[in-house]
Each structure stands twice: as C-alpha cells, then as structure tokens.
Short mmCIF file of C-alpha atoms and ligand atoms in Angstrom, two decimals:
data_model
loop_
_atom_site.label_atom_id
_atom_site.label_comp_id
_atom_site.label_asym_id
_atom_site.label_seq_id
_atom_site.Cartn_x
_atom_site.Cartn_y
_atom_site.Cartn_z
CA MET B 23 4.08 47.59 -16.63
CA GLN B 24 7.68 46.57 -16.01
CA LYS B 25 8.56 42.91 -15.85
CA THR B 26 9.27 41.76 -12.29
CA ASP B 27 12.53 40.02 -11.58
CA LYS B 28 10.66 37.93 -9.02
CA ASP B 29 9.98 34.96 -11.29
CA PHE B 30 11.63 32.17 -9.30
CA ARG B 31 14.49 31.80 -11.77
CA LEU B 32 17.94 30.63 -10.69
CA SER B 33 21.07 30.71 -12.82
CA GLU B 34 21.96 27.45 -14.57
CA ASP B 35 25.04 27.14 -12.36
CA GLU B 36 23.03 27.58 -9.19
CA MET B 37 20.44 25.02 -10.34
CA ARG B 38 23.18 22.51 -11.16
CA THR B 39 25.04 22.93 -7.89
CA TYR B 40 21.77 22.65 -5.99
CA GLY B 41 20.53 19.68 -8.03
CA TYR B 42 23.80 17.75 -7.76
CA LYS B 43 23.74 18.20 -4.00
CA VAL B 44 20.18 16.85 -3.87
CA ILE B 45 21.18 13.82 -5.96
CA ASP B 46 24.28 13.27 -3.82
CA ALA B 47 22.10 13.26 -0.70
CA ILE B 48 19.71 10.71 -2.21
CA VAL B 49 22.52 8.45 -3.42
CA ASN B 50 24.20 8.72 -0.04
CA HIS B 51 20.93 7.77 1.65
CA PHE B 52 20.49 4.73 -0.60
CA SER B 53 24.01 3.50 0.08
CA THR B 54 24.13 4.16 3.85
CA GLN B 55 20.55 3.51 4.98
CA GLU B 56 21.34 0.05 6.32
CA GLN B 57 23.84 1.52 8.78
CA LYS B 58 21.24 3.98 10.07
CA SER B 59 18.47 3.31 12.56
CA PRO B 60 15.07 2.66 10.98
CA ILE B 61 13.49 4.60 13.84
CA ASN B 62 13.70 8.37 14.09
CA LEU B 63 11.25 9.84 16.53
CA ALA B 64 10.92 13.32 17.99
CA THR B 65 8.46 15.12 20.24
CA ARG B 66 6.24 17.95 19.08
CA LYS B 67 8.21 20.26 21.38
CA GLU B 68 11.53 19.28 19.82
CA MET B 69 10.09 19.85 16.35
CA ASP B 70 8.49 23.18 17.28
CA ASP B 71 11.78 24.37 18.79
CA LEU B 72 13.56 23.53 15.56
CA PHE B 73 11.08 24.70 12.94
CA LEU B 74 8.33 26.95 14.23
CA GLU B 75 8.57 30.43 12.69
CA GLN B 76 6.53 32.89 10.65
CA ALA B 77 6.90 32.60 6.86
CA PRO B 78 10.06 34.62 6.16
CA GLU B 79 9.46 37.71 3.99
CA SER B 80 13.06 37.89 2.79
CA ALA B 81 15.21 35.36 0.95
CA THR B 82 17.67 32.89 2.46
CA PRO B 83 20.60 31.53 0.39
CA SER B 84 19.42 28.34 -1.34
CA GLN B 85 22.35 26.25 -0.04
CA GLU B 86 21.59 27.33 3.49
CA VAL B 87 17.96 26.14 3.31
CA LEU B 88 19.03 22.92 1.62
CA ASP B 89 21.68 22.20 4.28
CA PHE B 90 19.17 22.93 7.04
CA VAL B 91 16.68 20.48 5.49
CA LEU B 92 19.29 17.79 4.87
CA ASN B 93 20.52 18.07 8.45
CA ASN B 94 17.22 18.44 10.27
CA VAL B 95 14.24 17.25 8.25
CA LEU B 96 15.04 14.10 6.34
CA ASN B 97 16.71 12.48 9.32
CA LYS B 98 13.59 12.96 11.44
CA ALA B 99 11.59 10.30 9.64
CA ASN B 100 11.44 6.57 10.05
CA ILE B 101 13.22 4.72 7.25
CA LEU B 102 10.58 2.47 5.71
CA THR B 103 13.09 1.25 3.13
CA HIS B 104 15.33 -0.14 5.91
CA PRO B 105 15.78 -3.95 5.90
CA LYS B 106 14.84 -4.05 9.59
CA PHE B 107 11.63 -2.07 9.20
CA TYR B 108 9.17 -4.91 9.80
CA SER B 109 6.04 -3.06 10.96
CA PHE B 110 2.83 -2.15 9.10
CA VAL B 111 3.45 -2.53 5.36
CA PRO B 112 6.87 -1.04 4.62
CA GLY B 113 7.78 0.71 1.35
CA PRO B 114 11.05 -0.80 0.09
CA SER B 115 11.15 1.56 -2.98
CA ASN B 116 13.96 1.57 -5.55
CA PHE B 117 16.48 4.08 -6.89
CA ILE B 118 15.35 4.20 -10.52
CA SER B 119 11.78 5.07 -9.54
CA SER B 120 13.03 7.75 -7.15
CA MET B 121 14.85 9.37 -10.03
CA SER B 122 11.85 8.92 -12.37
CA ASP B 123 9.67 10.70 -9.82
CA THR B 124 12.22 13.49 -9.69
CA LEU B 125 12.00 13.80 -13.49
CA ALA B 126 8.19 13.81 -13.45
CA THR B 127 8.24 16.57 -10.85
CA GLY B 128 11.00 18.49 -12.60
CA PHE B 129 9.05 18.63 -15.84
CA ASN B 130 5.82 19.12 -13.86
CA VAL B 131 3.95 16.86 -16.27
CA PHE B 132 0.16 17.18 -16.00
CA SER B 133 -1.13 13.64 -16.19
CA GLY B 134 -4.83 14.44 -16.30
CA GLY B 135 -5.81 14.55 -19.97
CA TRP B 136 -4.54 13.17 -23.25
CA ASN B 137 -4.06 16.60 -24.75
CA ALA B 138 -1.95 17.78 -21.83
CA SER B 139 0.52 14.93 -22.27
CA ALA B 140 -0.16 12.18 -24.76
CA ALA B 141 2.94 10.24 -23.68
CA ALA B 142 2.01 10.37 -19.99
CA ALA B 143 -1.48 9.07 -20.77
CA GLU B 144 -0.04 6.44 -23.09
CA LEU B 145 2.45 5.21 -20.47
CA GLU B 146 -0.38 4.95 -17.95
CA ILE B 147 -2.34 2.89 -20.51
CA VAL B 148 0.73 0.71 -21.15
CA CYS B 149 1.40 0.10 -17.43
CA LEU B 150 -2.28 -0.54 -16.71
CA ASN B 151 -2.31 -3.03 -19.58
CA TRP B 152 0.57 -4.83 -17.87
CA MET B 153 -1.53 -4.99 -14.70
CA LEU B 154 -4.61 -6.19 -16.61
CA ASN B 155 -2.51 -8.85 -18.24
CA TRP B 156 -0.96 -10.08 -14.96
CA PHE B 157 -4.38 -10.34 -13.31
CA LYS B 158 -5.96 -11.89 -16.45
CA PHE B 159 -8.49 -9.06 -16.78
CA PRO B 160 -9.94 -8.43 -20.26
CA LEU B 161 -7.37 -6.35 -22.13
CA LYS B 162 -9.71 -4.67 -24.58
CA ARG B 163 -12.54 -3.74 -22.25
CA GLY B 164 -10.61 -3.51 -18.97
CA GLY B 165 -8.99 -0.39 -17.63
CA GLY B 166 -7.91 1.39 -14.51
CA ILE B 167 -6.15 4.32 -12.98
CA PHE B 168 -3.10 5.08 -10.87
CA THR B 169 -4.00 6.77 -7.60
CA SER B 170 -2.11 8.22 -4.65
CA GLY B 171 -2.37 4.91 -2.76
CA GLY B 172 -4.50 1.97 -1.72
CA SER B 173 -6.99 4.09 0.23
CA MET B 174 -7.79 6.18 -2.84
CA ALA B 175 -7.92 3.09 -5.06
CA ASN B 176 -10.45 1.49 -2.67
CA LEU B 177 -12.47 4.71 -2.58
CA THR B 178 -12.47 4.91 -6.38
CA ALA B 179 -13.55 1.26 -6.62
CA LEU B 180 -16.40 1.64 -4.15
CA VAL B 181 -17.82 4.77 -5.80
CA THR B 182 -17.72 2.87 -9.10
CA ALA B 183 -19.36 -0.22 -7.60
CA ARG B 184 -22.09 1.91 -6.03
CA THR B 185 -22.80 3.75 -9.29
CA GLN B 186 -22.89 0.57 -11.36
CA LYS B 187 -24.97 -1.51 -8.96
CA CYS B 188 -27.21 1.06 -7.24
CA GLY B 189 -27.45 4.12 -9.48
CA GLU B 190 -28.61 7.20 -7.58
CA ASP B 191 -30.48 5.48 -4.73
CA PHE B 192 -28.26 3.44 -2.44
CA SER B 193 -30.36 3.78 0.69
CA ARG B 194 -31.00 -0.01 0.93
CA ALA B 195 -27.65 -1.18 -0.40
CA ILE B 196 -25.50 -3.44 1.80
CA ILE B 197 -21.76 -4.04 1.64
CA TYR B 198 -19.88 -7.02 3.12
CA MET B 199 -16.32 -7.50 4.30
CA SER B 200 -14.42 -9.51 6.90
CA ASP B 201 -13.25 -8.29 10.29
CA GLN B 202 -9.70 -8.36 8.86
CA THR B 203 -10.43 -5.91 6.03
CA HIS B 204 -8.27 -2.78 5.99
CA SER B 205 -9.75 0.29 7.67
CA SER B 206 -9.38 2.35 4.46
CA ASN B 207 -12.42 0.48 3.11
CA ILE B 208 -14.62 1.53 6.00
CA LYS B 209 -13.29 5.07 5.65
CA ALA B 210 -14.18 5.01 1.95
CA ILE B 211 -17.67 3.63 2.57
CA ARG B 212 -18.37 6.30 5.18
CA THR B 213 -16.88 9.00 2.93
CA ILE B 214 -19.31 8.16 0.14
CA GLY B 215 -22.31 8.46 2.42
CA PHE B 216 -23.23 4.96 3.55
CA ARG B 217 -24.65 4.59 7.03
CA LYS B 218 -22.99 2.23 9.53
CA ASP B 219 -26.01 -0.09 9.38
CA GLN B 220 -25.30 -0.68 5.68
CA ILE B 221 -21.97 -2.35 6.48
CA ARG B 222 -21.76 -6.04 7.44
CA ILE B 223 -18.53 -7.09 9.14
CA ILE B 224 -18.30 -10.86 8.72
CA PRO B 225 -16.24 -12.87 11.24
CA THR B 226 -13.17 -14.76 10.06
CA ASP B 227 -12.25 -18.40 10.64
CA GLN B 228 -9.15 -19.83 12.38
CA GLU B 229 -7.02 -18.88 9.37
CA PHE B 230 -8.37 -15.29 9.36
CA LYS B 231 -10.30 -15.90 6.12
CA ILE B 232 -13.81 -14.55 5.79
CA SER B 233 -16.31 -17.21 6.88
CA ILE B 234 -18.11 -18.14 3.67
CA ASN B 235 -20.94 -19.72 5.64
CA LYS B 236 -21.54 -16.57 7.69
CA LEU B 237 -21.26 -14.40 4.59
CA LYS B 238 -23.94 -16.45 2.83
CA ASN B 239 -26.17 -16.29 5.92
CA GLU B 240 -25.93 -12.50 6.11
CA ILE B 241 -26.70 -12.06 2.41
CA ALA B 242 -29.74 -14.33 2.67
CA LYS B 243 -31.02 -12.52 5.77
CA ASP B 244 -30.59 -9.14 4.08
CA ARG B 245 -32.55 -10.35 1.04
CA LEU B 246 -35.37 -11.41 3.40
CA LYS B 247 -35.39 -7.86 4.77
CA LYS B 248 -35.72 -6.56 1.17
CA LEU B 249 -32.30 -4.97 1.40
CA THR B 250 -29.92 -4.97 -1.60
CA PRO B 251 -26.56 -6.71 -1.18
CA PHE B 252 -24.38 -4.85 -3.71
CA CYS B 253 -20.70 -5.38 -2.93
CA ILE B 254 -18.32 -7.82 -1.23
CA ILE B 255 -14.82 -6.66 -0.42
CA ALA B 256 -12.50 -9.67 -0.49
CA ASN B 257 -8.93 -9.63 0.80
CA ALA B 258 -5.87 -10.76 -1.10
CA GLY B 259 -3.35 -10.19 1.66
CA THR B 260 -4.83 -8.87 4.91
CA THR B 261 -2.66 -6.32 6.68
CA ASN B 262 -2.53 -8.30 9.94
CA THR B 263 -1.69 -11.79 8.69
CA GLY B 264 -1.31 -11.71 4.89
CA THR B 265 -4.39 -13.91 4.60
CA ILE B 266 -6.03 -14.43 1.23
CA ASP B 267 -9.78 -14.98 1.37
CA ASN B 268 -11.30 -17.79 -0.64
CA LEU B 269 -11.55 -15.68 -3.79
CA SER B 270 -13.07 -18.40 -5.99
CA GLU B 271 -15.94 -19.02 -3.57
CA ILE B 272 -16.56 -15.30 -3.16
CA ALA B 273 -16.57 -14.95 -6.96
CA THR B 274 -19.24 -17.66 -7.19
CA ILE B 275 -21.41 -15.92 -4.58
CA CYS B 276 -21.02 -12.60 -6.38
CA LYS B 277 -21.99 -14.17 -9.70
CA THR B 278 -25.02 -15.97 -8.30
CA GLU B 279 -26.21 -12.99 -6.28
CA ASP B 280 -25.31 -10.27 -8.81
CA ILE B 281 -22.97 -8.58 -6.35
CA TRP B 282 -19.88 -6.50 -7.16
CA MET B 283 -16.64 -8.24 -6.19
CA HIS B 284 -13.89 -5.87 -5.11
CA VAL B 285 -10.56 -7.33 -4.05
CA ASP B 286 -8.30 -5.32 -1.78
CA ALA B 287 -4.93 -6.65 -2.88
CA ALA B 288 -3.12 -3.46 -1.89
CA TYR B 289 -0.02 -5.23 -0.62
CA GLY B 290 -0.69 -8.88 -1.55
CA GLY B 291 -1.47 -8.29 -5.23
CA ALA B 292 2.24 -8.31 -6.07
CA THR B 293 2.18 -12.08 -5.45
CA ILE B 294 0.75 -12.36 -8.98
CA LEU B 295 4.29 -11.79 -10.31
CA SER B 296 5.77 -14.73 -8.41
CA LYS B 297 5.90 -17.79 -10.66
CA GLN B 298 5.93 -20.06 -7.57
CA TYR B 299 3.18 -18.34 -5.59
CA ALA B 300 0.80 -16.60 -8.06
CA HIS B 301 -1.54 -19.59 -7.71
CA LEU B 302 -2.36 -18.43 -4.16
CA LEU B 303 -4.46 -15.64 -5.71
CA LYS B 304 -6.66 -18.14 -7.57
CA GLY B 305 -10.03 -16.58 -8.36
CA ILE B 306 -8.79 -12.96 -8.34
CA ASP B 307 -9.33 -12.83 -12.11
CA LYS B 308 -13.09 -13.12 -11.47
CA ALA B 309 -13.24 -9.83 -9.55
CA ASP B 310 -14.93 -6.70 -10.91
CA SER B 311 -12.23 -4.47 -9.44
CA ILE B 312 -8.84 -4.91 -7.77
CA THR B 313 -6.80 -2.50 -5.67
CA VAL B 314 -3.03 -2.95 -5.91
CA ASP B 315 -0.51 -0.65 -4.31
CA PRO B 316 2.69 -0.26 -6.32
CA HIS B 317 4.17 1.79 -3.44
CA LYS B 318 4.19 -1.38 -1.35
CA TRP B 319 5.45 -4.61 -2.91
CA PHE B 320 5.98 -3.31 -6.44
CA PHE B 321 8.82 -1.34 -4.84
CA GLN B 322 7.69 2.12 -5.96
CA PRO B 323 8.28 5.23 -3.84
CA TYR B 324 5.24 7.03 -2.40
CA GLU B 325 2.69 7.82 -3.66
CA MET B 326 1.35 5.18 -6.02
CA GLY B 327 -1.77 3.06 -5.80
CA CYS B 328 -3.67 1.41 -8.61
CA LEU B 329 -7.20 0.33 -9.38
CA ILE B 330 -8.07 -1.99 -12.25
CA VAL B 331 -11.62 -2.82 -13.37
CA ARG B 332 -13.02 -5.38 -15.81
CA ASN B 333 -14.62 -2.63 -17.88
CA ALA B 334 -13.10 0.84 -18.24
CA LYS B 335 -16.53 2.21 -19.15
CA TRP B 336 -17.61 1.68 -15.53
CA LEU B 337 -15.02 4.26 -14.46
CA ARG B 338 -16.07 6.72 -17.17
CA ASN B 339 -19.78 6.27 -16.31
CA THR B 340 -18.92 7.12 -12.72
CA PHE B 341 -16.45 9.96 -13.03
CA THR B 342 -16.96 11.75 -16.35
CA GLU B 343 -18.14 15.34 -16.02
CA LYS B 344 -18.13 17.61 -19.00
CA PRO B 345 -17.51 21.18 -17.83
CA GLU B 346 -17.38 23.84 -20.56
CA TYR B 347 -13.73 24.72 -19.83
CA LEU B 348 -12.63 21.15 -20.69
CA LYS B 349 -14.76 20.86 -23.85
CA ASP B 350 -11.86 21.53 -26.21
CA VAL B 351 -9.78 18.67 -24.76
CA GLU B 352 -12.48 16.01 -24.53
CA GLY B 353 -10.85 13.95 -27.31
CA ASN B 354 -12.04 10.48 -28.22
CA GLU B 355 -12.53 7.25 -26.32
CA SER B 356 -9.19 5.65 -27.18
CA GLU B 357 -7.15 8.71 -26.22
CA ILE B 358 -7.94 8.40 -22.54
CA ASN B 359 -8.33 11.40 -20.26
CA PHE B 360 -7.49 9.90 -16.88
CA PHE B 361 -9.43 12.67 -15.17
CA ASP B 362 -12.48 10.69 -16.42
CA HIS B 363 -11.29 7.53 -14.63
CA GLY B 364 -11.13 8.89 -11.10
CA ILE B 365 -11.52 11.78 -8.71
CA GLN B 366 -8.45 13.91 -9.48
CA LEU B 367 -8.25 16.36 -12.37
CA THR B 368 -4.68 17.54 -11.89
CA ARG B 369 -2.56 14.45 -11.40
CA ARG B 370 1.16 13.80 -11.15
CA PHE B 371 2.82 11.50 -13.68
CA ARG B 372 2.85 8.32 -11.57
CA ALA B 373 3.13 5.88 -14.46
CA LEU B 374 6.65 7.12 -15.28
CA LYS B 375 8.32 5.49 -12.26
CA PHE B 376 6.47 2.23 -12.76
CA TYR B 377 7.42 2.18 -16.45
CA MET B 378 11.07 3.16 -15.99
CA SER B 379 11.73 0.77 -13.10
CA ILE B 380 10.19 -2.24 -14.84
CA LYS B 381 12.00 -1.43 -18.10
CA THR B 382 15.31 -0.89 -16.30
CA TYR B 383 15.38 -3.82 -13.88
CA GLY B 384 13.22 -6.16 -15.99
CA LEU B 385 10.14 -7.97 -14.76
CA ALA B 386 12.14 -11.08 -13.80
CA HIS B 387 13.91 -8.98 -11.16
CA PHE B 388 10.54 -8.09 -9.58
CA ARG B 389 9.33 -11.69 -9.78
CA GLU B 390 12.45 -12.95 -8.01
CA ALA B 391 12.34 -10.27 -5.31
CA ILE B 392 8.71 -11.09 -4.47
CA THR B 393 9.36 -14.83 -4.41
CA TYR B 394 12.42 -14.24 -2.21
CA ASN B 395 10.30 -12.29 0.31
CA ILE B 396 7.67 -15.03 0.50
CA ASP B 397 10.38 -17.69 0.95
CA LEU B 398 12.10 -15.60 3.62
CA ALA B 399 8.96 -15.46 5.78
CA ILE B 400 8.51 -19.24 5.35
CA ALA B 401 12.14 -19.83 6.37
CA LEU B 402 11.64 -17.67 9.48
CA GLU B 403 8.51 -19.63 10.36
CA ASP B 404 10.50 -22.85 10.09
CA LYS B 405 13.26 -21.49 12.34
CA LEU B 406 10.85 -20.23 15.01
CA ARG B 407 8.87 -23.48 15.03
CA LYS B 408 12.06 -25.36 15.81
CA SER B 409 12.86 -23.11 18.77
CA ASP B 410 11.58 -23.81 22.29
CA GLN B 411 11.25 -20.05 22.91
CA TRP B 412 8.78 -19.16 20.18
CA GLU B 413 5.28 -20.00 19.03
CA ILE B 414 3.79 -19.28 15.60
CA VAL B 415 0.39 -17.59 15.92
CA ALA B 416 -0.32 -17.05 12.21
CA PRO B 417 1.94 -18.89 9.75
CA ALA B 418 3.93 -17.09 7.06
CA SER B 419 1.54 -15.91 4.39
CA ILE B 420 2.82 -13.94 1.40
CA GLY B 421 5.59 -12.28 3.39
CA ILE B 422 3.77 -11.67 6.69
CA ILE B 423 4.30 -13.73 9.84
CA ASN B 424 2.88 -13.45 13.39
CA PHE B 425 4.55 -15.10 16.35
CA ARG B 426 5.03 -14.71 20.06
CA TYR B 427 7.61 -15.36 22.70
CA ASN B 428 6.37 -18.37 24.67
CA PRO B 429 9.21 -20.38 26.27
CA ILE B 430 7.91 -23.94 26.71
CA ALA B 431 9.75 -24.58 29.99
CA LYS B 432 8.23 -21.54 31.72
CA LYS B 433 4.54 -22.32 31.12
CA LEU B 434 3.56 -18.63 31.22
CA ASP B 435 -0.14 -17.74 31.48
CA GLU B 436 -1.92 -15.70 28.77
CA LYS B 437 -1.75 -12.40 30.67
CA THR B 438 1.99 -12.76 31.26
CA LEU B 439 2.54 -13.73 27.63
CA ASP B 440 0.72 -10.59 26.42
CA GLU B 441 2.76 -8.47 28.80
CA ALA B 442 6.03 -10.13 27.79
CA ASN B 443 5.47 -9.72 24.06
CA LEU B 444 4.43 -6.09 24.42
CA LYS B 445 7.56 -5.42 26.45
CA ILE B 446 9.76 -7.26 23.95
CA SER B 447 8.41 -5.06 21.15
CA LYS B 448 8.94 -1.92 23.24
CA GLY B 449 12.46 -3.10 24.11
CA VAL B 450 13.34 -3.70 20.45
CA MET B 451 11.95 -0.28 19.50
CA ALA B 452 13.91 1.36 22.34
CA GLN B 453 17.14 -0.13 20.99
CA GLN B 454 16.26 1.56 17.67
CA LYS B 455 17.90 -1.19 15.60
CA ALA B 456 14.63 -2.60 14.26
CA HIS B 457 11.06 -1.37 13.88
CA MET B 458 8.70 -4.09 15.08
CA VAL B 459 5.34 -3.33 16.70
CA THR B 460 2.71 -5.77 17.94
CA THR B 461 -0.76 -6.56 16.71
CA THR B 462 -3.63 -8.45 18.35
CA LEU B 463 -4.85 -11.77 16.97
CA MET B 464 -7.71 -13.68 18.63
CA GLY B 465 -7.19 -11.60 21.75
CA GLN B 466 -3.44 -12.37 21.97
CA VAL B 467 -0.70 -9.77 21.74
CA VAL B 468 1.68 -10.98 19.04
CA LEU B 469 4.80 -9.79 17.25
CA ARG B 470 4.33 -9.24 13.53
CA MET B 471 6.77 -8.95 10.66
CA CYS B 472 5.95 -7.83 7.13
CA LEU B 473 8.97 -8.97 5.12
CA ILE B 474 8.47 -7.37 1.72
CA ASN B 475 11.88 -5.73 1.53
CA PRO B 476 14.22 -7.73 -0.75
CA ARG B 477 17.22 -6.28 1.13
CA THR B 478 16.12 -8.04 4.33
CA THR B 479 18.17 -11.19 4.93
CA MET B 480 17.95 -14.10 7.36
CA THR B 481 20.89 -12.54 9.21
CA HIS B 482 18.82 -9.39 9.84
CA LEU B 483 15.99 -11.54 11.15
CA GLU B 484 18.25 -13.65 13.36
CA GLU B 485 19.77 -10.51 14.86
CA THR B 486 16.30 -9.17 15.69
CA ILE B 487 15.06 -12.48 17.14
CA SER B 488 18.21 -12.77 19.23
CA SER B 489 17.66 -9.18 20.55
CA CYS B 490 14.09 -10.17 21.46
CA GLU B 491 15.31 -13.22 23.39
CA GLN B 492 17.90 -11.16 25.22
CA ILE B 493 15.29 -8.54 26.19
CA ALA B 494 12.93 -11.29 27.42
CA THR B 495 15.68 -12.83 29.54
CA GLU B 496 16.67 -9.46 30.99
CA LEU B 497 13.03 -8.82 31.89
CA GLY B 498 12.91 -12.18 33.64
CA TYR B 499 10.45 -13.91 31.31
C1 PLP E 509 -4.73 -4.33 2.58
C2 PLP E 509 -4.55 -2.85 2.55
N1 PLP E 509 -5.47 -2.09 1.92
C3 PLP E 509 -5.36 -0.75 1.87
C4 PLP E 509 -4.30 -0.09 2.44
C5 PLP E 509 -4.22 1.40 2.37
O1 PLP E 509 -3.24 1.78 1.45
P1 PLP E 509 -2.55 3.23 1.50
O2 PLP E 509 -1.86 3.32 2.81
O3 PLP E 509 -1.63 3.19 0.33
O4 PLP E 509 -3.62 4.25 1.35
C6 PLP E 509 -3.31 -0.85 3.10
C7 PLP E 509 -2.15 -0.18 3.75
O5 PLP E 509 -1.34 -0.78 4.39
C8 PLP E 509 -3.44 -2.26 3.15
O6 PLP E 509 -2.52 -3.03 3.77
#
C-alpha cells in the first residue's frame, strides 16, 4: 500500500509563520484587553449566519482559517480576565500559564500514567505536595488530583466519600450542606445516584454561614430514623457572599459523628496563601477532602481544578480498575498513575502551568496578589459605607462584596429598591464597560462584585460605581 500524503504535516516554515501569528494574537490580547469591553454577546441567529456550514471536504489555506477565527471567534466571548469583569467567579489567568498550556498541548503529553510521562506525573505530585503543605494535610499519606474544574473535583470527592463511608450500599446515607453551597455539589450528588430525600439543605444564619444548631438537629433526627449521616459539605468561600462556614465546629461534628468532611474551597481556598488572611480558613486542615480551583484565584487559565485528600489510598480504593490492557503499566505505589486517582484515563498535563507559573513568578507574587484582592474589597466596602447612596448587604469577604443602591434621602420601599438595583445592573451591562450582574440575598436584589483579579484597581471600581449612580439618577431613583 502506498503511503498517503494526508498525514496532517505542514512545512516547518508554515508551522512557524502560523505559530508566531497565534502567539502575536495572544500577546496582543494580553496587552490590549483592558481597552476592550468585557462583554461580547451575540444572538444565535448572528452566530448561525456567521458560522453554520457543512464540514468542508476540501482544504482552506491555513492563514485564511486563522484570520477568520481571530476576527470572528475569539472576539465573541466575554473577557473574564478583564479588570472590570466582576460577575460570577472570574478567571484572571496569567501569561506564563497560557504559554505552558500551549506547550502541554503542543507536545500532547498524556498525563494519565507514570509510564506515559514520568515527569508529568512527578510534576503533578510536586504541585499536589505544595497544596498539601499549604493546607497542612499529611504530606506522606495525603494526595490528590488535578481535574478539569471545581465541579469535577467535588464529584471526585463525593464518590470517594461515599465509597469510604458507605461501601456498596448507600441507600440510607444522608449528606448535609448549607443553602449557600454551590450547585455543582448537588449536581455531583445526583450524578452519583443519590435520591433528593438523601440531601439535607441546612439554612444559613445572618452571615450566610451554615447554622451549626440546625445542622446538629438534622443529624440527630436522621440518627433517630436509623439513617446514616455520611458527609457534610462545608464552604470556604461561598459563591454568593464569600462566606466561610465555621470549619472548626464542623470538623468537631464530623469527628464525633464519624462523618466525612468535604470543604468546597473552589474559589476561597486561595486565601491560604495570604499571610494576613490565611487564618480565616481555620479548621480547614481537619477536612477529609478539599476542592480548590486553580483556574479561579490561583490565576490559572481554564481548565484546572484540584482535589486533595488526607489519604491518597482513599482515591485509589475508589477509582482503581485493573483492565488487562493496562496491566503492563501498573507500576508501583510511589510511581503514581493519576488515572487511579480519579475518573479520567486520558488527561491533559494540567500540572505544567501550575508548576511553571509558580516557579516563574514566585509564590510571594501569588500571596501578594491574593492579599491585594481581599484588601481591595474591604476598601470598597469602606467607601460605600461612607456614601449616602449605598448600603452594604453582605460585607467584603475574601474578595466578594454585595451591596445595593439605597439613597438615604429617598426612603425607597423594598420593591422599588429591587427594581432599581436590577435596572442599574442592566444599565451597566448595556454600557458594556463592566460586567456586573445581580444576585438575591435574603429576598433582596443586590449588586455583587467578585474582585479576584489583581489588575482591578480602586479607579476601576470608582468608575463603575459612578456609572451606577448616573444610571440611577437618569432612571429617576
Ligand atoms: C464554591 C464553588 N464551588 C464549585 C464551583 C464549580 O467550579 P467549576 O466552575 O470550576 O466547575 C464554583 C464555581 O464558581 C464555586 O464558586
């Protein structure tokens, strides 16, 4: 049979020209993003008109496709790295990690088993050891895995908790979490086959922390019903308000009741690096498992989540399968096959970007950036408190703040306040200079900012607040 010339090869010159253009586009994006709008929306019709076609049978010149993508695709996405992207949990990212990810993809490193890439597995071990060390988890016994994000880390944790605590029969097992817990946890619990009646949503107190009293009541009642409390999901940084549950008290309950303690610290876990604020996570070291999302406040580009556990064997007990086609690469216990620590077999080399960015910038850089973000939210709280136009609804907590427009002189009723704040958010979004959506706290519509981007300054915030005030005045509030 004759060799085909259809083997996806390009000449070295063509690859270089193409690659340099890609790098130029990325560098250009990094240096001009602040001048762009963080909001780039389009309708399905507009997108269909631009892109919808059958898969083309014949080739198109590479530069032509690249130009089309640079001009039409990448500019039709919100910029979550923008200093005025305040909504949800943004992804500030960093240049070094973007390049590291490009390298990992370029070399197409398989980060599943030791024998496929010893260095990739070793770097994952090294980076996970850093995490274990920061969270004061046992270094020798502890372990973890990098995942695609927080949702997958929570899923991996809950499968592990279920296996360790319940074995095969989890029909009477009960799991507890607050009404502020991220929806990915419920998704995970449902994905792994729990019924809705096995989930207890515990109300939160005035500070949006899980009510310890109500949690204890529910556990006791479930024991009376001969049910098996098996896991509490605690929050270290809720998505709405940045609230940290009372981790030490939850740890005590878990110890006394023999319950698995999982902490969802997807965004808030980064606080551990701040010398000034790490103490806010007191008690997190007592958890059985912790979710942390490096693609949030560890400034990594998507996708990168992380799960750490007190004992790596728990992961292996849960996920190890020994199919005959992997027998030759089983290896030994110290040379970790990360396909035994989680759900994925084929995995991209996520540890590389974490490793290269921390080595390049230095950990002190990360510590300072995180502290800066926490201080920035506190400074904004202070400013808004001193204004007669604004009211703080949930104080600054590890970079998140909730507030609402409520001019003292006008004495607006609750319904009008809800309406006004919703319209202010819509007005800001319509101007396309900042991305700021509302959330609902205790039945009130509030404006929310998640300030985890170290490029966000007080000037950015003042500009946005001043736009809000102008919109409110124009609307007659
Ligand atoms: C507290 C918390 N947990 C879990 C998640 C889910 O993480 P991901 O979007 O990376 O899957 C988020 C996302 O914002 C979060 O804030």
